[in-house]
Coordinates of C-alpha atoms in Angstrom, one line a residue:
M1264 CA 39.1 -27.0 -15.2
V1265 CA 35.9 -27.1 -13.1
A1266 CA 32.8 -26.3 -15.2
R1267 CA 30.7 -23.6 -13.8
P1268 CA 26.9 -24.1 -13.5
G1269 CA 25.2 -24.0 -16.9
R1270 CA 28.3 -24.9 -18.8
K1271 CA 26.8 -28.3 -19.9
D1272 CA 24.0 -26.5 -21.8
E1273 CA 26.6 -24.1 -23.3
I1274 CA 28.7 -27.1 -24.5
L1275 CA 25.7 -28.8 -26.0
A1276 CA 24.5 -25.6 -27.7
T1277 CA 28.0 -25.1 -29.2
F1278 CA 28.1 -28.8 -30.4
I1279 CA 24.7 -28.4 -32.0
R1280 CA 25.9 -25.2 -33.9
H1281 CA 29.0 -27.0 -35.1
V1282 CA 27.1 -30.0 -36.3
A1283 CA 24.6 -27.7 -38.1
Q1284 CA 27.4 -25.8 -39.8
R1285 CA 29.9 -28.6 -40.5
G1286 CA 28.2 -31.9 -40.1
Y1287 CA 28.7 -34.5 -37.4
E1288 CA 31.9 -36.1 -38.8
Q1289 CA 33.6 -32.7 -39.1
T1290 CA 32.7 -31.6 -35.6
N1291 CA 35.7 -31.8 -33.3
L1292 CA 35.5 -31.7 -29.5
G1293 CA 38.8 -30.0 -29.4
D1294 CA 37.5 -27.1 -31.5
I1295 CA 34.5 -26.8 -29.1
A1296 CA 36.7 -26.8 -26.1
K1297 CA 38.9 -24.1 -27.6
E1298 CA 36.0 -21.9 -28.5
L1299 CA 34.6 -22.2 -25.0
G1300 CA 37.9 -21.7 -23.2
M1301 CA 37.8 -25.1 -21.4
S1302 CA 39.6 -28.4 -21.6
K1303 CA 38.5 -31.2 -23.8
G1304 CA 38.3 -33.3 -20.6
T1305 CA 35.5 -31.1 -19.3
I1306 CA 33.4 -32.0 -22.3
V1307 CA 34.1 -35.6 -21.9
H1308 CA 33.3 -35.3 -18.2
H1309 CA 29.8 -34.1 -19.0
F1310 CA 29.0 -36.2 -22.1
G1311 CA 31.5 -39.0 -22.4
T1312 CA 31.6 -39.2 -26.2
K1313 CA 30.6 -37.1 -29.2
A1314 CA 28.0 -39.8 -30.0
Q1315 CA 26.4 -39.3 -26.7
M1316 CA 26.1 -35.6 -27.4
L1317 CA 24.3 -36.4 -30.7
R1318 CA 21.9 -38.7 -28.8
E1319 CA 21.2 -35.9 -26.3
L1320 CA 20.6 -33.5 -29.2
E1321 CA 18.1 -35.9 -30.8
D1322 CA 16.4 -36.7 -27.6
N1323 CA 15.8 -33.1 -26.7
Y1324 CA 14.8 -32.2 -30.2
M1325 CA 12.2 -34.9 -30.7
S1326 CA 10.8 -34.5 -27.2
Q1327 CA 10.3 -30.8 -27.9
R1328 CA 8.6 -31.4 -31.3
K1329 CA 6.2 -33.9 -29.7
R1330 CA 5.2 -31.5 -27.0
E1331 CA 4.6 -28.8 -29.6
V1332 CA 2.4 -31.0 -31.7
E1333 CA 0.4 -32.0 -28.7
A1334 CA -0.1 -28.4 -27.8
I1335 CA -1.2 -27.6 -31.4
W1336 CA -3.6 -30.5 -31.4
A1337 CA -5.4 -29.1 -28.4
Q1338 CA -6.3 -26.1 -30.5
V1339 CA -7.1 -27.5 -34.0
E1340 CA -9.4 -30.5 -34.7
T1341 CA -9.9 -31.3 -38.3
P1342 CA -7.5 -33.5 -40.3
A1343 CA -6.9 -30.7 -42.9
E1344 CA -6.0 -28.1 -40.2
R1345 CA -3.7 -30.5 -38.4
I1346 CA -1.8 -31.5 -41.5
A1347 CA -1.4 -27.9 -42.4
A1348 CA -0.3 -27.1 -38.8
L1349 CA 2.4 -29.7 -38.9
I1350 CA 3.7 -28.3 -42.2
Y1351 CA 3.8 -24.7 -40.9
A1352 CA 5.5 -25.9 -37.7
A1353 CA 8.2 -27.7 -39.7
V1354 CA 9.0 -24.5 -41.5
F1355 CA 9.0 -22.4 -38.3
Y1356 CA 11.5 -24.8 -36.7
Q1357 CA 13.9 -23.6 -39.4
V1358 CA 13.8 -20.2 -37.7
E1359 CA 12.9 -20.7 -34.1
D1360 CA 15.2 -23.7 -33.5
R1361 CA 17.4 -23.5 -36.6
D1362 CA 20.7 -25.0 -35.4
A1363 CA 19.1 -28.0 -33.7
T1364 CA 16.7 -28.5 -36.7
I1365 CA 19.6 -28.5 -39.2
A1366 CA 21.8 -30.7 -37.0
S1367 CA 19.0 -33.2 -36.5
Q1368 CA 17.9 -33.3 -40.1
R1369 CA 21.3 -33.6 -41.7
E1370 CA 22.4 -36.3 -39.3
I1371 CA 19.2 -38.4 -39.1
V1372 CA 20.9 -41.6 -40.3
Q1373 CA 24.2 -41.0 -38.3
L1374 CA 23.2 -43.3 -35.4
A1375 CA 20.3 -45.2 -37.1
D1376 CA 21.5 -48.6 -36.0
D1377 CA 22.7 -47.5 -32.5
P1378 CA 20.6 -49.3 -29.8
A1379 CA 20.9 -46.2 -27.6
M1380 CA 19.0 -44.3 -30.3
A1381 CA 15.9 -46.6 -30.0
K1382 CA 14.1 -44.0 -27.8
I1383 CA 14.7 -41.3 -30.4
R1384 CA 13.6 -43.4 -33.3
L1385 CA 10.4 -44.1 -31.4
Q1386 CA 9.8 -40.4 -30.7
R1387 CA 10.4 -39.7 -34.4
S1388 CA 7.9 -42.3 -35.3
D1389 CA 5.4 -40.9 -32.9
V1390 CA 5.6 -37.5 -34.5
Q1391 CA 5.2 -39.0 -38.0
R1392 CA 2.2 -41.0 -36.6
F1393 CA 0.5 -37.7 -35.7
M1394 CA 0.4 -37.0 -39.5
S1395 CA -0.4 -40.5 -40.7
D1396 CA -3.3 -40.8 -38.3
E1397 CA -4.8 -37.5 -39.5
I1398 CA -4.4 -38.6 -43.2
R1399 CA -6.2 -41.9 -42.4
A1400 CA -8.9 -40.0 -40.5
G1401 CA -9.3 -37.6 -43.5
V1402 CA -9.6 -40.5 -45.9
A1403 CA -12.1 -42.3 -43.7
G1404 CA -14.2 -39.1 -43.4
G1405 CA -14.2 -38.5 -47.1
V1406 CA -12.3 -35.3 -46.7
F1407 CA -9.1 -36.6 -48.4
R1408 CA -8.8 -38.7 -51.5
K1409 CA -8.0 -42.4 -51.0
V1410 CA -4.2 -42.5 -50.5
D1411 CA -1.8 -44.7 -48.6
E1412 CA -1.2 -42.7 -45.4
S1413 CA 2.2 -44.2 -44.8
I1414 CA 3.6 -43.3 -48.2
T1415 CA 2.0 -39.8 -48.1
T1416 CA 3.4 -39.2 -44.7
L1417 CA 6.9 -40.1 -45.8
Q1418 CA 6.5 -37.9 -48.9
I1419 CA 5.6 -34.9 -46.8
F1420 CA 8.2 -35.4 -44.1
G1421 CA 10.8 -36.2 -46.7
S1422 CA 10.2 -32.9 -48.5
L1423 CA 10.3 -31.0 -45.2
Q1424 CA 13.4 -32.7 -44.0
W1425 CA 15.5 -31.3 -46.8
M1426 CA 14.4 -27.8 -46.4
W1427 CA 17.5 -26.9 -44.5
T1428 CA 19.5 -27.3 -47.8
W1429 CA 17.8 -24.4 -49.5
F1430 CA 15.6 -22.4 -47.2
D1431 CA 17.2 -19.1 -46.0
P1432 CA 15.1 -17.4 -43.2
A1433 CA 16.6 -14.1 -44.3
G1434 CA 16.0 -14.7 -48.0
R1435 CA 13.4 -13.8 -50.5
Y1436 CA 10.5 -15.8 -49.0
T1437 CA 9.2 -15.6 -45.4
P1438 CA 8.6 -18.8 -43.4
E1439 CA 4.9 -18.2 -43.7
Q1440 CA 5.1 -18.0 -47.5
V1441 CA 7.1 -21.2 -47.7
G1442 CA 4.8 -23.0 -45.4
A1443 CA 1.7 -21.8 -47.3
S1444 CA 3.3 -23.1 -50.5
F1445 CA 3.8 -26.5 -49.0
V1446 CA 0.3 -26.6 -47.7
D1447 CA -1.1 -25.6 -51.0
I1448 CA 0.7 -28.4 -52.8
F1449 CA 0.2 -31.2 -50.4
L1450 CA -3.3 -30.5 -49.2
G1451 CA -4.2 -29.5 -52.7
G1452 CA -3.4 -33.1 -53.6
L1453 CA -5.3 -34.6 -50.7
L1454 CA -8.5 -32.6 -50.3
V1455 CA -11.6 -33.9 -52.1
D1456 CA -13.2 -30.4 -51.9
R1457 CA -10.6 -27.6 -52.1
L1458 CA -12.9 -24.9 -50.9
S1459 CA -11.0 -24.6 -47.6
L1460 CA -7.6 -24.7 -49.2
A1461 CA -7.2 -20.9 -49.7
T1462 CA -7.8 -20.4 -46.0
L1463 CA -5.4 -23.1 -44.9
A1464 CA -2.7 -21.9 -47.3
D1465 CA -3.1 -18.2 -46.3
P1466 CA 0.4 -17.1 -45.0
K1467 CA -1.4 -14.4 -43.0
G1468 CA -4.2 -16.6 -41.7
R1469 CA -5.4 -17.7 -38.3
L1470 CA -3.8 -21.1 -38.5
V1471 CA -0.3 -19.7 -39.3
K1472 CA -0.5 -17.3 -36.3
L1473 CA -1.7 -20.1 -34.0
V1474 CA 1.2 -22.4 -35.0
R1475 CA 3.8 -19.8 -34.7
K1476 CA 2.6 -18.7 -31.3
S1477 CA 2.6 -22.3 -30.1
V1478 CA 6.2 -22.9 -31.3
Q1479 CA 7.4 -19.7 -29.8
Q1480 CA 5.7 -20.3 -26.4
A1481 CA 7.2 -23.8 -26.3
R1482 CA 10.7 -22.4 -26.9
Q1483 CA 10.2 -19.8 -24.2
S1484 CA 8.9 -22.3 -21.8
D1485 CA 12.0 -24.5 -22.3
A1486 CA 14.3 -21.5 -21.9
A1487 CA 12.7 -20.5 -18.6

């Protein structure tokens, strides 16, 4: 069967959804081919192996996250605002890019030792470095308590990485409320003066709206 234009994107999107729902090991190329009404050979023609599809998922995902952070950084300047913005963005990914977010987060160690994943590991480190640099700047400026920026960054990212196991976008709490709760806890523990915390942890505040708009615009730009 000859794939029509755009089928590669359709194959990858279906693969991502299957990984999000079942996990990488339980995702079967034959099932994807059957769902899309094509031969398994068509998938192999485009991607070669299932592992290559996971690499492409991770590459696309981390590249997108890095672009979004850079866009947000152009609009907020203080360490506290930037840490809060990263937290809100991580929650919004659970809604705006849910399948890819879950697939990436649940399979983060799947190809950890694969040399072909070196680029993705570097991109992931770059995104984490955005946060660790701001924590370091906040400590140096006397805005944050003296903490180890590496450990604190891992604590925050580690908590956010597992959100897919319990957060339901259609559930009791809105993404804004969940993000605000994370901001309240983490920045509450970092800030020397908590006077600005109520504003940063306001689920209806300016920062929340700015981050949501940036994430949505990036998604629309990619889809265009």
